[in-house]
Tab-separated table of C-alpha atoms and ligand atoms in Angstrom:
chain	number	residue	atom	x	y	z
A	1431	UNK	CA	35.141	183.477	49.042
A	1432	UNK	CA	36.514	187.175	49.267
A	1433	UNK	CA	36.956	189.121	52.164
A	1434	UNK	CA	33.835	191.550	51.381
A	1435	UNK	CA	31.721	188.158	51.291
A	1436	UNK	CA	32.760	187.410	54.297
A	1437	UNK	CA	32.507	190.666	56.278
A	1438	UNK	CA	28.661	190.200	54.799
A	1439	UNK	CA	28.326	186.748	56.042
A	1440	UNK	CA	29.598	187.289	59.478
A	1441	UNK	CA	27.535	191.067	59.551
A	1442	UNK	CA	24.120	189.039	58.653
A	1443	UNK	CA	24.956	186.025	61.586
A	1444	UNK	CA	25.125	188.802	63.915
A	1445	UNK	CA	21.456	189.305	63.646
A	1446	UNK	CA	20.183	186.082	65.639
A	1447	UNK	CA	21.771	188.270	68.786
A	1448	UNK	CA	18.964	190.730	68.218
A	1449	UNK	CA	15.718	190.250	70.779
A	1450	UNK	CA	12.558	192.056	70.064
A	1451	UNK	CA	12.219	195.448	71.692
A	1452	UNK	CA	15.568	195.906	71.824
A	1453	UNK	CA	17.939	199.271	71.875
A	1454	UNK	CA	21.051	198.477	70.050
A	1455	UNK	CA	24.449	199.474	69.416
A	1456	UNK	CA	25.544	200.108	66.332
A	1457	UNK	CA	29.138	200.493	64.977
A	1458	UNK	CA	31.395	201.872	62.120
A	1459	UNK	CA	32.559	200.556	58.960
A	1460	UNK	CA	32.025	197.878	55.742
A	1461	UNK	CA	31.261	195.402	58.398
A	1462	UNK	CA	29.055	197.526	60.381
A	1463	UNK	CA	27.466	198.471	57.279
A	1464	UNK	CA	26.732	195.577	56.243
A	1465	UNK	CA	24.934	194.766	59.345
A	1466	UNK	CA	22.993	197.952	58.556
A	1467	UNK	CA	21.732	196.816	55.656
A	1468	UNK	CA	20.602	193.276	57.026
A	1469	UNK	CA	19.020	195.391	60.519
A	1470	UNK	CA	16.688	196.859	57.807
A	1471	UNK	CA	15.304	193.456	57.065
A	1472	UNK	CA	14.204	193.219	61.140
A	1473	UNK	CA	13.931	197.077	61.659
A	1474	UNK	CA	10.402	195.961	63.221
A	1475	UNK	CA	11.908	194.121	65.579
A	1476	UNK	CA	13.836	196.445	67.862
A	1477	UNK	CA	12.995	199.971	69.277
A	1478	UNK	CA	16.148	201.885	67.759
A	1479	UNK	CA	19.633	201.665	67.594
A	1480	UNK	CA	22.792	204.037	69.082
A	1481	UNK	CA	25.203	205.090	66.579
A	1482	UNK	CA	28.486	205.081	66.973
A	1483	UNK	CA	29.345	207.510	64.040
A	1484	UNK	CA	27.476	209.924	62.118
A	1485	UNK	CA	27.803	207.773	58.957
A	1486	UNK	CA	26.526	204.948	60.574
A	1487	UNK	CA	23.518	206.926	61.731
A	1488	UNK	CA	22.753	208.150	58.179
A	1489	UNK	CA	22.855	205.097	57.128
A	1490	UNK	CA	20.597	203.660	60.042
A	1491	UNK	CA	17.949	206.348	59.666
A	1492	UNK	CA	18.540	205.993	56.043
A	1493	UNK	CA	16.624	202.334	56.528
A	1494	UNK	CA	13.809	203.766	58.321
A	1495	UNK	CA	15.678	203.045	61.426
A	1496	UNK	CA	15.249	205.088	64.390
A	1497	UNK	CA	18.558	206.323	65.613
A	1498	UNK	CA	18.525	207.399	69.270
A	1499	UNK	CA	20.755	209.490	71.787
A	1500	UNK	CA	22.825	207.274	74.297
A	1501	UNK	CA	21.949	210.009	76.714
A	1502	UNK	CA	18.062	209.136	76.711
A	1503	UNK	CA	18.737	205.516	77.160
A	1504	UNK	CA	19.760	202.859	79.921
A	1505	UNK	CA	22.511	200.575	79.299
A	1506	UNK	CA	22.107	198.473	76.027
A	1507	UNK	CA	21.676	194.874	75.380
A	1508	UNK	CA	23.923	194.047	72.712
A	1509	UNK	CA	26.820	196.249	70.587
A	1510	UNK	CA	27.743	194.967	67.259
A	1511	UNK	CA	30.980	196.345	65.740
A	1512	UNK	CA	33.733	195.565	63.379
A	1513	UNK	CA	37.843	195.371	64.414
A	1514	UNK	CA	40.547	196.379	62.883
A	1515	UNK	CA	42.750	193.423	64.668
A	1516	UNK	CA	41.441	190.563	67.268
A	1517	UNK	CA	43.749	188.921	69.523
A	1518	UNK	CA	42.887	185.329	71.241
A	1519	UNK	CA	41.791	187.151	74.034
A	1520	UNK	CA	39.204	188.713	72.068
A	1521	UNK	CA	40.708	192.369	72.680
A	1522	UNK	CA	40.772	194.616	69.737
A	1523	UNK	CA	42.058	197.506	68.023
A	1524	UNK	CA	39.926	199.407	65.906
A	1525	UNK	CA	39.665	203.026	64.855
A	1526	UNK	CA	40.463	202.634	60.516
A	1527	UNK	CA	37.376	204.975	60.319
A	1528	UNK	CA	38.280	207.338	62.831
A	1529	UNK	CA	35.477	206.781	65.344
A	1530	UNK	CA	37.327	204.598	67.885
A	1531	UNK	CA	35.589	207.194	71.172
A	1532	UNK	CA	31.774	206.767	70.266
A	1533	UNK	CA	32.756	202.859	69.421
A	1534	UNK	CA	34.333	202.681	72.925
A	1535	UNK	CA	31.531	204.765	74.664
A	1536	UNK	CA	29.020	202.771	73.088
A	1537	UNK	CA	30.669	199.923	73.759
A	1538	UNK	CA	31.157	200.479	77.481
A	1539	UNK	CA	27.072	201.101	77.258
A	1540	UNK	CA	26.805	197.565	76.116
A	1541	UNK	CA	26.247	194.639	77.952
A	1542	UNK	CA	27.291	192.302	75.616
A	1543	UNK	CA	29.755	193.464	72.886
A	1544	UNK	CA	29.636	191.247	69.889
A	1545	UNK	CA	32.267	191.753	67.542
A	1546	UNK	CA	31.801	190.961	63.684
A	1547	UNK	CA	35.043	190.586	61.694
A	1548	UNK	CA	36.796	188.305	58.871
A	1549	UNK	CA	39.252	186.069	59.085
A	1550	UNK	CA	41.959	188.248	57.862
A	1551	UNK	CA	42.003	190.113	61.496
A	1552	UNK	CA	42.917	187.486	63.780
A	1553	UNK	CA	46.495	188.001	65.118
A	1554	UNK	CA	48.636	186.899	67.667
A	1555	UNK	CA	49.967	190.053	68.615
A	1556	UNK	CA	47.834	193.120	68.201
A	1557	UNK	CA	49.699	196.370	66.392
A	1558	UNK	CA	50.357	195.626	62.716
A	1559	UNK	CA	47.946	197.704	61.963
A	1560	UNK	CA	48.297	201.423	62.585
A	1561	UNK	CA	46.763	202.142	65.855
A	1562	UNK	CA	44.793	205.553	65.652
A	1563	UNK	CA	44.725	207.512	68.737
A	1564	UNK	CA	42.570	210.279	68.715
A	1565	UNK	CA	44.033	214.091	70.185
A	1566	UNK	CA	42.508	217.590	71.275
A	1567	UNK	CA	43.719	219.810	68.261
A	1568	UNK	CA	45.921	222.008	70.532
A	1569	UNK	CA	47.893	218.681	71.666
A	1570	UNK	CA	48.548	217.109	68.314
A	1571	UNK	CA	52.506	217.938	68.439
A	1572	UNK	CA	52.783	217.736	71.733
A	1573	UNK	CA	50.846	214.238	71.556
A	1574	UNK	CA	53.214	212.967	68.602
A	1575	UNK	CA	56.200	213.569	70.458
A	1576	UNK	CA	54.981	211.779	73.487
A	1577	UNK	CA	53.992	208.427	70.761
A	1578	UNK	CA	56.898	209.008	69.072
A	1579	UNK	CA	59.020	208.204	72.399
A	1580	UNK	CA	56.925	204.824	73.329
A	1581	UNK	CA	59.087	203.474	69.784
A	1582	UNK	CA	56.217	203.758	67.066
A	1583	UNK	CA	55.887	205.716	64.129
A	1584	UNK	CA	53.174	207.997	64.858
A	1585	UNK	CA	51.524	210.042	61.765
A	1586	UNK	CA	48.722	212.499	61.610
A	1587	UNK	CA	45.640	211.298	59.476
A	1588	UNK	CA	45.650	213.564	56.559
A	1589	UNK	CA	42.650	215.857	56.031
A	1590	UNK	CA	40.582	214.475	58.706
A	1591	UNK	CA	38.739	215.637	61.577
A	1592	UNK	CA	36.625	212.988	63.942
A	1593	UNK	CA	32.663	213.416	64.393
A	1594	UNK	CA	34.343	214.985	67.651
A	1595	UNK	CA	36.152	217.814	65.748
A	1596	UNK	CA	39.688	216.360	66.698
A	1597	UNK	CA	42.614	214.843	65.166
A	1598	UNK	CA	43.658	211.205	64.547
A	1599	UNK	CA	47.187	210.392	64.856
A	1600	UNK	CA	47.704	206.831	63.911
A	1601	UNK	CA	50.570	204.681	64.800
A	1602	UNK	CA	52.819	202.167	63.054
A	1603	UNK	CA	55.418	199.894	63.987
A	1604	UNK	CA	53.752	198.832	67.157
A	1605	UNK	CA	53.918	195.647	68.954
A	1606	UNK	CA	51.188	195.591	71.433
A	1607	UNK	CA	52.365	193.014	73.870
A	1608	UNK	CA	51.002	194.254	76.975
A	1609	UNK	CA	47.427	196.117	75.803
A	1610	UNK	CA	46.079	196.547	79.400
A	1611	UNK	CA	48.890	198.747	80.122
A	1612	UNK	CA	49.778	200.205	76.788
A	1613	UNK	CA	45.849	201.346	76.563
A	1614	UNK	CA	46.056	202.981	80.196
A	1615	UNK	CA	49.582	204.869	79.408
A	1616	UNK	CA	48.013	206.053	75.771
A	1617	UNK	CA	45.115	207.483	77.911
A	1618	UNK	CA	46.943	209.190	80.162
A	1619	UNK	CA	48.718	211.445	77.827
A	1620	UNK	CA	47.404	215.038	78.571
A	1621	UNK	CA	45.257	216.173	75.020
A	1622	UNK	CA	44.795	211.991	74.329
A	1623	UNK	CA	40.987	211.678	73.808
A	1624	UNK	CA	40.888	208.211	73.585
A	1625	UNK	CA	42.992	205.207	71.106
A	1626	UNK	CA	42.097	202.797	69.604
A	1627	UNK	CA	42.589	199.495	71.800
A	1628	UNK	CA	39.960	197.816	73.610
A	1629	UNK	CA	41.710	195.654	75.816
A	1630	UNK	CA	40.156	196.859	79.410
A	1631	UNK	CA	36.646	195.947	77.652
A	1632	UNK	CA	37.373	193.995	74.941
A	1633	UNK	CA	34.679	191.786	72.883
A	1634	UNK	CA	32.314	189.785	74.810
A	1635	UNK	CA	31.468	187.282	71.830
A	1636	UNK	CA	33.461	187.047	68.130
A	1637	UNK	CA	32.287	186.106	64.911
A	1638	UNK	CA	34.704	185.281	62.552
A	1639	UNK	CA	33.389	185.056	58.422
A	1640	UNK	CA	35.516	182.390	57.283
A	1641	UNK	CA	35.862	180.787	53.890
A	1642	UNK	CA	33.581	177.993	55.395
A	1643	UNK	CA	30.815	179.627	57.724
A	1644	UNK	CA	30.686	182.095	60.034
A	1645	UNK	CA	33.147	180.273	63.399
A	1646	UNK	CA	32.644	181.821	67.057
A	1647	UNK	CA	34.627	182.192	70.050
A	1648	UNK	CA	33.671	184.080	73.184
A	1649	UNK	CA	35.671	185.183	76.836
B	1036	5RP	C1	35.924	202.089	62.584
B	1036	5RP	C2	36.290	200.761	63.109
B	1036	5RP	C3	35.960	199.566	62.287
B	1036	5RP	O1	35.242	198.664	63.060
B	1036	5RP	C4	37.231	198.918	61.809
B	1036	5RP	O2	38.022	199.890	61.143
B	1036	5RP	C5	36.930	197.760	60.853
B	1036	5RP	O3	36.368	198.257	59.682
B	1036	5RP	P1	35.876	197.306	58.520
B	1036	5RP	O4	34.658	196.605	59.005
B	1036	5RP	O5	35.590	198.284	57.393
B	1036	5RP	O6	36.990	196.358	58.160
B	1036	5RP	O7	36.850	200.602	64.163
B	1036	5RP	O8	36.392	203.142	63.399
């Protein structure tokens, strides 16, 4: 089975987490929009969904699905998102698409935060891959220097801007061994919006599309 099959699998499984009459949050990405795609099947199920991008709430409203404003509602029941990496303590780093802020604000929303991924992004140790960390335009150099001193390669994303109107620096050559305290420090950078670890609220439940079914772990 391919990785795509499996992001599909995984994305589908993650409906039986839905109840009816539910507000939920939605995330970014091929997994995300693959569980788009399946939400369609149920839209009359729940009331509406938050978006955590503006692609994803194209594609949501796309479906027929009502896409609401986290500001008109309560906390949420459940948040389903992809990952770019998944440690055994089910923290994450995600960001590839740029829209690591409205995935952590909609994620802090959340009650439950299930995360939907393939097998490929379990590691041991998160940081292979390129951590984005998302900066105030006025505080991109100023923010690259500051990365550039914790020992990674930081780059700026090339021609892209987040649904926020910022920049994305992303770095490589990180090994995240602490992410507590390397998500805190990131944070504290003056012009840092937010980056892409979720460590202080990490993944409630995980669904993992494997070659042989969809496997689960949870906190
Ligand atoms: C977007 C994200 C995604 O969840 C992450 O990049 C995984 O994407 P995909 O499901 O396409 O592998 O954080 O900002």
């Amino acid at each position: 089975m391919d990785l795509d099959s499996m992001k599909k699998a995984v994305a589908i499984s993650a409906l039986d987490y839905i109840e009816v009459g539910d507000v939920i949050g939605v995330g970014t990405g091929s997994t995300a929009n693959y569980f788009i795609d399946a939400l369609a099947g149920i839209k009359g199920k729940i009331e509406g969904a938050v978006a955590s991008s503006d692609s994803s709430a194209a594609r949501l409203a796309s479906h027929g699905i009502t896409v609401l404003d986290l500001n008109d509602c309560d906390d949420l029941p459940v948040y389903i998102d992809g990952a770019d990496e998944v440690d055994r303590h089910l923290r994450l780093t995600k960001g590839g698409g740029g829209a690591l802020t409205r995935e952590k604000i909609v994620a802090e929303a959340s009650r439950r935060f299930i995360c939907v991924v393939d097998e490929s992004k379990e590691v041991d140790v998160l940081g292979g891959f390129p951590l984005p960390v998302e900066v105030i335009p006025m505080a991109r150099s100023l923010v690259g220097r500051r990365l550039a001193a914790l020992g990674g390669m930081p780059a700026l994303r090339n021609n892209f801007r987040t649904d926020n109107g910022n920049f994305i620096i992303d770095i490589s050559n990180l090994s995240i061994t602490d992410p507590i305290e390397l998500e805190t420090r990131l944070n504290n950078i003056p012009g840092v919006v937010s980056n892409g670890i979720f460590a202080h609220r990490p993944a409630d439940i995980l669904l993992v599309g494997t070659s042989t079914g969809v496997r689960r772990r949870e906190t």
